[in-house]
Short mmCIF file of C-alpha atoms in Angstrom, two decimals:
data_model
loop_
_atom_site.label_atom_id
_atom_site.label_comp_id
_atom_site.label_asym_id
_atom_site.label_seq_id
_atom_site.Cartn_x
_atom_site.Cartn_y
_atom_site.Cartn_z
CA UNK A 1 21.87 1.37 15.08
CA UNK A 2 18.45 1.22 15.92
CA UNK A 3 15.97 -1.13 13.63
CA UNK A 4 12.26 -1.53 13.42
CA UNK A 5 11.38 -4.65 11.40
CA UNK A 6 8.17 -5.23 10.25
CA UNK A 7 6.54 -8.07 8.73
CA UNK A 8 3.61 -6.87 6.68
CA UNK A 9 0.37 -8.20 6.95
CA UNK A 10 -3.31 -6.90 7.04
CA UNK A 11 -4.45 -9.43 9.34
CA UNK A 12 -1.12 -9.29 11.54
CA UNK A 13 1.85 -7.09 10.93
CA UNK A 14 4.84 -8.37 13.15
CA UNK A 15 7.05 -5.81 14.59
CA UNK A 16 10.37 -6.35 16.34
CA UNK A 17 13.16 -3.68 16.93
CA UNK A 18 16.74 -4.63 17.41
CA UNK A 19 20.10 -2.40 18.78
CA UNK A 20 23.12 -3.17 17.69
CA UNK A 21 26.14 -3.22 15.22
CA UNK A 22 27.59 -5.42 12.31
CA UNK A 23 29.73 -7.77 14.34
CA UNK A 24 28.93 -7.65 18.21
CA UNK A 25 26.05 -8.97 19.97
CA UNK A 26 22.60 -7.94 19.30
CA UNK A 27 19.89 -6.46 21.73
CA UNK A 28 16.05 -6.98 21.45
CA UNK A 29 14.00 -3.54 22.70
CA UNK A 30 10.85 -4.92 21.46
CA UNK A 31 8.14 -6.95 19.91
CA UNK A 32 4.89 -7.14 19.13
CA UNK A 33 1.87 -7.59 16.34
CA UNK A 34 -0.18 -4.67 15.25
CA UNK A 35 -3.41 -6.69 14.38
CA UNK A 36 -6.63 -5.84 11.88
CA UNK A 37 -10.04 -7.04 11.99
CA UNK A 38 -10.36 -9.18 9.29
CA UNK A 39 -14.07 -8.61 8.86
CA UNK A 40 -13.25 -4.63 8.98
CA UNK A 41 -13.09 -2.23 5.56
CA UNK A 42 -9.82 -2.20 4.04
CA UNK A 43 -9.45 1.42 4.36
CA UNK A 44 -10.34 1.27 8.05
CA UNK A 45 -7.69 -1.78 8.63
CA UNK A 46 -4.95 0.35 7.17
CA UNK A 47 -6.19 3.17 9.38
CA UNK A 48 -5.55 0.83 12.16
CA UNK A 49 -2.38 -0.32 10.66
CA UNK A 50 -1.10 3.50 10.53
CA UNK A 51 -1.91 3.68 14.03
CA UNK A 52 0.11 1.22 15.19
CA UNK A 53 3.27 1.13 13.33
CA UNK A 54 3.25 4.92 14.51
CA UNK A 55 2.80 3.98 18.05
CA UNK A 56 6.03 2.08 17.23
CA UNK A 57 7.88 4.39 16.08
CA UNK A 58 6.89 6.99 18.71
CA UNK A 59 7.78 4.77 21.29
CA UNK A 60 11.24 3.28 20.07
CA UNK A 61 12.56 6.46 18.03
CA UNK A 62 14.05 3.53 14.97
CA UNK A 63 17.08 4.74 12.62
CA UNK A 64 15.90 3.09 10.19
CA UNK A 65 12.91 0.58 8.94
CA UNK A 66 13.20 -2.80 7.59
CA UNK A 67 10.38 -4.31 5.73
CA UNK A 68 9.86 -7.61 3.76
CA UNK A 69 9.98 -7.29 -0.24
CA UNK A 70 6.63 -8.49 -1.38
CA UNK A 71 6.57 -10.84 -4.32
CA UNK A 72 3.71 -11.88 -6.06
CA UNK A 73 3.58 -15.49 -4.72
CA UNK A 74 0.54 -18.55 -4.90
CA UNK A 75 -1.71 -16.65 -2.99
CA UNK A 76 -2.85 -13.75 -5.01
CA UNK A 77 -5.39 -12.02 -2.45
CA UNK A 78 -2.58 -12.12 0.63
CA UNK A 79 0.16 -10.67 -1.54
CA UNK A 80 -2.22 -8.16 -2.44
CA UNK A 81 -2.64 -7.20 1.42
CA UNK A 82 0.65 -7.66 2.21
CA UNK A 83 2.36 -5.04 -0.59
CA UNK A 84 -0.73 -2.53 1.11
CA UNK A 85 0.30 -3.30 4.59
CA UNK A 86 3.70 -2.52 3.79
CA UNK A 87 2.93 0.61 1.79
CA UNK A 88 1.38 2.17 4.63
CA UNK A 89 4.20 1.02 7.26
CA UNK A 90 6.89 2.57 4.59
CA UNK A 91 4.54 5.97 3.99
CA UNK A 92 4.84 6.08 7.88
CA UNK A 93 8.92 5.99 8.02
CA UNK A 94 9.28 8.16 5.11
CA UNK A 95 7.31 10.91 6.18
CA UNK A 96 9.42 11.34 9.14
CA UNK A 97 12.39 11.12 7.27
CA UNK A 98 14.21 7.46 8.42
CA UNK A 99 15.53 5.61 6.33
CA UNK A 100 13.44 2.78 4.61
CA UNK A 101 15.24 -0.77 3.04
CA UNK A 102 13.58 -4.05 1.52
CA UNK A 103 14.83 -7.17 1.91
CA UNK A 104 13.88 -10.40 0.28
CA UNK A 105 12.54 -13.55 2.58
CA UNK A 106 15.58 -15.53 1.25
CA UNK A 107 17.76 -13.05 2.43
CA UNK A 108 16.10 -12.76 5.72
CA UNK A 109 16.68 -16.42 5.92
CA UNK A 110 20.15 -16.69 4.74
CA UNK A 111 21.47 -14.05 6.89
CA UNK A 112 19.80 -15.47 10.55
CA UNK A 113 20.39 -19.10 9.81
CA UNK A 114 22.76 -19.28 6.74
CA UNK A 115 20.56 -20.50 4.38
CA UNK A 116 18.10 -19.14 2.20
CA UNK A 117 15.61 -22.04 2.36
CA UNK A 118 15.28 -22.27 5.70
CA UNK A 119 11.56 -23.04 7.58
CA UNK A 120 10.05 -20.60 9.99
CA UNK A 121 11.12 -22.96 12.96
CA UNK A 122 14.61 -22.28 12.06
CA UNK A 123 14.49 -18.71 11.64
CA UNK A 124 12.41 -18.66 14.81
CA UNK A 125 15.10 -21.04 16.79
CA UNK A 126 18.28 -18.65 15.10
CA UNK A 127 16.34 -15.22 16.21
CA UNK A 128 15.97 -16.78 19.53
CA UNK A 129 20.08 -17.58 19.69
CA UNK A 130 20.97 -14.03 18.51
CA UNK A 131 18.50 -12.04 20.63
CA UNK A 132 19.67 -14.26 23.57
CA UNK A 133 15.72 -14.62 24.63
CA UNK A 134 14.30 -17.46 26.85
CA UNK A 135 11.93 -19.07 23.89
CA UNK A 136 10.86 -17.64 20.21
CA UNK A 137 9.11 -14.97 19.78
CA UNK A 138 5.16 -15.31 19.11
CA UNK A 139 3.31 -15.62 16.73
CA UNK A 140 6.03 -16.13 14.06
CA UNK A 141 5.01 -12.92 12.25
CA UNK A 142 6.66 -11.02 15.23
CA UNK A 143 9.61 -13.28 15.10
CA UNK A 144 9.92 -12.66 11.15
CA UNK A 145 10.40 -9.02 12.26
CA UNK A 146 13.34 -9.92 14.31
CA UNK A 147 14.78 -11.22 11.70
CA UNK A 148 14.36 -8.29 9.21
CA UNK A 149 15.77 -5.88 11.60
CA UNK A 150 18.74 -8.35 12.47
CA UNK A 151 18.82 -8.51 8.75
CA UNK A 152 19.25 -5.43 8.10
CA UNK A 153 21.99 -4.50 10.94
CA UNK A 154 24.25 -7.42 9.26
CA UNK A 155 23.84 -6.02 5.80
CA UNK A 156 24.19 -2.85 6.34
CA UNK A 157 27.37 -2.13 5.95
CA UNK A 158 27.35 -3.91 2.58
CA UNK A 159 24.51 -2.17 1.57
CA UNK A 160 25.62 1.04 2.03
CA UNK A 161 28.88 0.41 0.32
CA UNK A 162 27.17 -0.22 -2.63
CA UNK A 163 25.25 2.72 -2.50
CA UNK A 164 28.42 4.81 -2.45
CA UNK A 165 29.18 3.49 -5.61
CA UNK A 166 26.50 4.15 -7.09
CA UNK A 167 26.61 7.59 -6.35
CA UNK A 168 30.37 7.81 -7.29
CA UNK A 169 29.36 6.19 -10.88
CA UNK A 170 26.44 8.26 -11.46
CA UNK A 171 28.99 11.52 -10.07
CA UNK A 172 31.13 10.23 -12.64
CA UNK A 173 28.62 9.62 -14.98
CA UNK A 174 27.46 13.18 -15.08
CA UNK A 175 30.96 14.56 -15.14
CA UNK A 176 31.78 12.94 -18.76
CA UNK A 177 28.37 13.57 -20.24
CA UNK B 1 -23.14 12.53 -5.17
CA UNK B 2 -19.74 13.81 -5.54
CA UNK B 3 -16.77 11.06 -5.95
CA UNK B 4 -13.14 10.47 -6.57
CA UNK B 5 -12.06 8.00 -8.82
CA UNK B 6 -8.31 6.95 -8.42
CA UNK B 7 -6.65 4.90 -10.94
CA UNK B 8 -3.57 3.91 -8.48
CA UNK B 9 -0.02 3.83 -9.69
CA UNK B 10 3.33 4.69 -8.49
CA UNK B 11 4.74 6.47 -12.04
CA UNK B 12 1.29 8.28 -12.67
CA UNK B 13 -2.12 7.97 -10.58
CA UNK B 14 -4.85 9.15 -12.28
CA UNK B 15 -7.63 10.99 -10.22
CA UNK B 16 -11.55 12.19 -11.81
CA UNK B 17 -13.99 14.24 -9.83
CA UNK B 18 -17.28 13.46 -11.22
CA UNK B 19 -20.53 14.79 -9.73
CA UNK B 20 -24.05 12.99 -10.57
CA UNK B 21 -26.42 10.64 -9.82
CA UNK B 22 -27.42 7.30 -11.54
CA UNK B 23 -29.78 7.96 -14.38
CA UNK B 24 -29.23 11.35 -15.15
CA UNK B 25 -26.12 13.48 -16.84
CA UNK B 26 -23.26 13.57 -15.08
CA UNK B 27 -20.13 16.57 -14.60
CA UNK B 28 -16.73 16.30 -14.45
CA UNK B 29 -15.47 18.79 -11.76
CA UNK B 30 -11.83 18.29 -12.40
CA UNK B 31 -9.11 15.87 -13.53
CA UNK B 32 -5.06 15.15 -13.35
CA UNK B 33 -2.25 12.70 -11.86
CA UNK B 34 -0.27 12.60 -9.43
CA UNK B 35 3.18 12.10 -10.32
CA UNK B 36 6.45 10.57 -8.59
CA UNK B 37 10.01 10.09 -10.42
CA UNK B 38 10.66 6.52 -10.90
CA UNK B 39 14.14 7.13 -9.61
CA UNK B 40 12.56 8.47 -6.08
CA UNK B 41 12.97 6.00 -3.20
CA UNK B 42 10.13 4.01 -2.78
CA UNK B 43 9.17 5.59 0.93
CA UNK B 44 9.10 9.04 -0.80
CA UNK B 45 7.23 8.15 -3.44
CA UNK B 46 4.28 7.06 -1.05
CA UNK B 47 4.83 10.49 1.29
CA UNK B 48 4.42 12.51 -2.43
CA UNK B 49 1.15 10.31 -3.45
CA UNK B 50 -0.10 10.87 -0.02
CA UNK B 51 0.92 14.80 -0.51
CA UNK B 52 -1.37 14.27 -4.15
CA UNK B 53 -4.73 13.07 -3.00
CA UNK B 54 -4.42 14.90 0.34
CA UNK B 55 -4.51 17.74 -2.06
CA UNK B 56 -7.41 16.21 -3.81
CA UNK B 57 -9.20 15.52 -1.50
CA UNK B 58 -9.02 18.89 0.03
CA UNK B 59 -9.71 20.78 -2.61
CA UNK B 60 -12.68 18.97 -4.14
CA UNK B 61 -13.93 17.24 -1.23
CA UNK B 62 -15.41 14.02 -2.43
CA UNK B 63 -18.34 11.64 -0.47
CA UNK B 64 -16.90 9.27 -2.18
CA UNK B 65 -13.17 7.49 -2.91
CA UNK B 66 -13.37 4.51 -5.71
CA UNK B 67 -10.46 2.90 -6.58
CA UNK B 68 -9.94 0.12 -9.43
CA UNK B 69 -9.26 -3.76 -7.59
CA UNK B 70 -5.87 -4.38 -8.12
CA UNK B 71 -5.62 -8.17 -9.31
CA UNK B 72 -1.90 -9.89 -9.75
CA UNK B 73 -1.65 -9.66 -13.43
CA UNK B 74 1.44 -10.04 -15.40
CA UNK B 75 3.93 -7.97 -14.75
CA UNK B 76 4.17 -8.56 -11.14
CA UNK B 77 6.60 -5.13 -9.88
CA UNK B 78 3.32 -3.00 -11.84
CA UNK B 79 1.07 -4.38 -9.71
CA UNK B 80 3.06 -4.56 -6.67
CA UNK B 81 3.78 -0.75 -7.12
CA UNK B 82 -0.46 -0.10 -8.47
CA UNK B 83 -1.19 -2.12 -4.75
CA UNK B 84 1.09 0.25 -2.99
CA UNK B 85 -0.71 3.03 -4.09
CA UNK B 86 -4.09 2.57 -3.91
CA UNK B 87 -3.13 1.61 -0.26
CA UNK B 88 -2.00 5.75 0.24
CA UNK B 89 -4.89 6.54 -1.59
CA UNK B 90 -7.51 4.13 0.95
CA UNK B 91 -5.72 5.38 3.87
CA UNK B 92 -6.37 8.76 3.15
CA UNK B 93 -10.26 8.64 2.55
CA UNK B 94 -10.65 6.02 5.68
CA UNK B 95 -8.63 8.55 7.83
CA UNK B 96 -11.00 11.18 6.61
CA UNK B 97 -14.02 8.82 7.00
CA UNK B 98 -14.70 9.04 3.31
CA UNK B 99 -16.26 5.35 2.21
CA UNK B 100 -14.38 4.02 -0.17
CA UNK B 101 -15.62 1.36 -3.21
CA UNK B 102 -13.26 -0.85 -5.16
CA UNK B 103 -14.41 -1.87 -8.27
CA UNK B 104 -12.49 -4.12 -11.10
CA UNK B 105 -10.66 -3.06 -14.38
CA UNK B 106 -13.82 -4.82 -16.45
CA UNK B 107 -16.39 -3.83 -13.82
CA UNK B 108 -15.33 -0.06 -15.12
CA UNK B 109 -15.23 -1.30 -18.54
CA UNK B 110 -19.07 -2.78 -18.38
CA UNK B 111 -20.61 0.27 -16.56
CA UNK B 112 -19.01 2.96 -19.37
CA UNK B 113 -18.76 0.82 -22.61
CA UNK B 114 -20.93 -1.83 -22.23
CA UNK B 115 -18.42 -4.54 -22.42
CA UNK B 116 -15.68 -5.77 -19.71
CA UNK B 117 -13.26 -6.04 -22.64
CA UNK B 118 -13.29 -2.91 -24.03
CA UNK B 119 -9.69 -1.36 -24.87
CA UNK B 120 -8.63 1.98 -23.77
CA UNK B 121 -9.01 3.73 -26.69
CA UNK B 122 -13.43 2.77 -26.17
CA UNK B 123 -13.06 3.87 -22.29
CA UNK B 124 -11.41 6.91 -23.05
CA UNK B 125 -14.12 7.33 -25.82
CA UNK B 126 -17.31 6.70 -23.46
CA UNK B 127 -15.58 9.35 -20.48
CA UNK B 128 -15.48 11.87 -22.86
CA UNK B 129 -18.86 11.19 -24.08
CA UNK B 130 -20.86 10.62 -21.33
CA UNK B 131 -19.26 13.87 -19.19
CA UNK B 132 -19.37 15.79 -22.65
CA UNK B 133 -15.97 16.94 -22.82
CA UNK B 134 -14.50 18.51 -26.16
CA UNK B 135 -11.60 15.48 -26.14
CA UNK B 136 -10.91 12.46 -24.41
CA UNK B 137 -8.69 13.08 -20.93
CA UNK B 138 -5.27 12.48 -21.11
CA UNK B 139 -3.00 10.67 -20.01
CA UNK B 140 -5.17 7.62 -20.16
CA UNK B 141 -4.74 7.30 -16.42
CA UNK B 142 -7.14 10.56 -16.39
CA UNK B 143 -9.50 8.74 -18.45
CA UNK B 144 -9.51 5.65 -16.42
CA UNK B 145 -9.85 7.90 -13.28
CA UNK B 146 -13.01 9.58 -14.51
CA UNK B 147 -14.31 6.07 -15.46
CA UNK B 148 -13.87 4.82 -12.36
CA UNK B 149 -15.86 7.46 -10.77
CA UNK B 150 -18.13 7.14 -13.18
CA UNK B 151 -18.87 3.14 -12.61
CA UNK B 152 -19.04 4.22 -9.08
CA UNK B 153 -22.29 6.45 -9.56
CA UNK B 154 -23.77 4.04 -11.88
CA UNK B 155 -23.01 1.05 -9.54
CA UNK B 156 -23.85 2.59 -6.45
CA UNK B 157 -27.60 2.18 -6.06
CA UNK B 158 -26.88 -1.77 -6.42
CA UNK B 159 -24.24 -1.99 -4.04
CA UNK B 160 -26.33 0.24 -1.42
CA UNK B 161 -29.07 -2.88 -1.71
CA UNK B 162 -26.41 -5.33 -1.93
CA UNK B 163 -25.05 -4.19 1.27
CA UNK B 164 -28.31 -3.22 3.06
CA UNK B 165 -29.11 -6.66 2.33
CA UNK B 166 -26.20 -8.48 3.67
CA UNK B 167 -26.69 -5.77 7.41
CA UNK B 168 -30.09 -6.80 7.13
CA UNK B 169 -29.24 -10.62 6.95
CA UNK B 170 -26.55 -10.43 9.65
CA UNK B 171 -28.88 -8.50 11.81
CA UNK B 172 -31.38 -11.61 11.28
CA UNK B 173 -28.56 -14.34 11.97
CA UNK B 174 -27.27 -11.96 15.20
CA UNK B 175 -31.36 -12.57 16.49
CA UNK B 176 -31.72 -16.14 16.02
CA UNK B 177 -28.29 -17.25 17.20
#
C-alpha cells in the first residue's frame, strides 16, 4: 500500500509518502513541503496549495491519503487555516477517487513512538528509525507527514475491520426494519 | 457589480446572486444551497460542494465571491466543517480569478439591519426587503447568502479605499527603503 500523508498547513503543508504493509519494514518514496506565501490572498494560497498536493499525487500515484484531524486548539486563526488546507488536499484525493482517512495527532504519536504525548523530536527521531533514513526529515511538518502515512499503513487493517462491521450492522439493520 | 454570496457549510451552503451598486436598489438574480448527505464521506462531500458552486459560478458568472469569516465558535465540528467549505468555495473563485471578500457574521448583520446583533429572523427580514422579494428566502442559509452579497456591495466602495490605501502606502515604504 501506497500512502500520501499530509500535514495541513497554509503556510507549509508537509507531504511524505510511504510503501509498505502492516508488519514488515517500511519504505520512504518521498518528501517534501508544498509552501504558501503568507502575505498572498487566501484564495490564491489554496490555489497554490491545489497545485501542489496534485503534483503529488501525479507523481507518486498514492492508494490512499492520510491527513491530520483538525481540532479547534489555542490558536484560533491557524486551526482555521489548517481545517482549509486540509479541505482542499482531501477535495484533491476525492475527486480522483482514493481513498481519504483522518487521524488524530495523538494517534499519529502513539502509533510511531508508542505514546500519545510524545514531542515532535520523538516523532521526528521514531520516523527516522522506521523509514531507515540518515537524519529526520525537515522541517518537522514534512516529518509529521511521515508519520500520518506510517500511521495509517499500521492501522489499517484495524480500520478497515471496523468498517466491515459497520456495514454488516447497518446490512443487518436494514434487513429487520 | 454582480456577486456571489456563500454562506459555507458542509450539511447546506447557502449561495445569493445579487446585482447592484452601493446607493441604489439592488436585484436578486437567483438563490439556493448546495446540499451534501451528512452520512457522505467527508472527501465526497467537498468533490459535491465543489460540483455546487462550479455550477454557480458558471451559470451566473459573478465579479465577485464573498464569503462569511469563519471564527471558532462553539461547537467546534460546525465550524471545522463551515471552514472546510468555504475553503471549496475560495478555491473555486481564485482558480477562476474571481476576487474574493470575507466579511464577518456581524459585519453582515450591520450592513443589512443596522445592528451586528441582529437575529436571523431581522436578517432574513432586511434580504427580503431591501431585494423586494414577496417572502423572506428560505432555508435561512439562502437568506444569509443573499446578505452576504448584499454587505459585499454596500462594503465595497470602503474596502476599495481601504486597500488602495494600504498599495499606495506600501508603494511609498518600497521607495524610501
Amino acid at each position: 500500500m501506497r500512502v500520501l500523508g499530509v500535514d495541513p498547513g497554509l503556510t507549509r503543508c508537509g507531504v511524505g509518502v510511504v510503501e509498505g504493509v502492516a508488519g514488515r519494514p517500511l519504505t520512504m518514496v518521498g518528501v517534501g513541503v508544498v509552501r504558501t506565501p503568507a502575505d498572498a490572498e487566501l484564495g490564491h494560497r489554496l490555489v497554490e496549495i491545489e497545485r501542489g498536493i496534485e503534483r503529488w499525487l501525479d507523481e507518486y500515484r498514492p492508494e490512499r491519503l492520510a491527513v491530520e484531524r483538525v481540532f479547534s486548539q489555542h490558536n484560533v486563526r491557524t486551526v482555521m487555516g489548517t481545517a482549509q488546507a486540509s479541505a482542499v488536499a482531501m477535495l484533491c484525493a476525492a475527486r480522483r477517487g482514493i481513498p481519504v482517512a483522518l487521524h488524530t495527532p495523538s494517534e499519529v504519536k502513539a502509533a510511531v513512538t508508542g505514546s500519545g504525548r510524545a514531542d515532535k523530536a520523538q516523532v521526528g527521531a521514531m520516523v527516522t528509525r522506521l523509514l531507515r533514513l540518515d537524519a529526520p526529515p525537515k522541517p518537522a511538518d514534512a516529518a509529521d507527514a511521515l508519520a500520518l502515512a506510517i500511521c495509517h499503513i499500521w492501522r489499517a487493517p484495524a480500520q478497515n475491520r471496523l468498517q466491515q462491521a459497520v456495514a454488516a450492522h447497518r446490512t443487518l439493520k436494514g434487513r429487520t426494519a
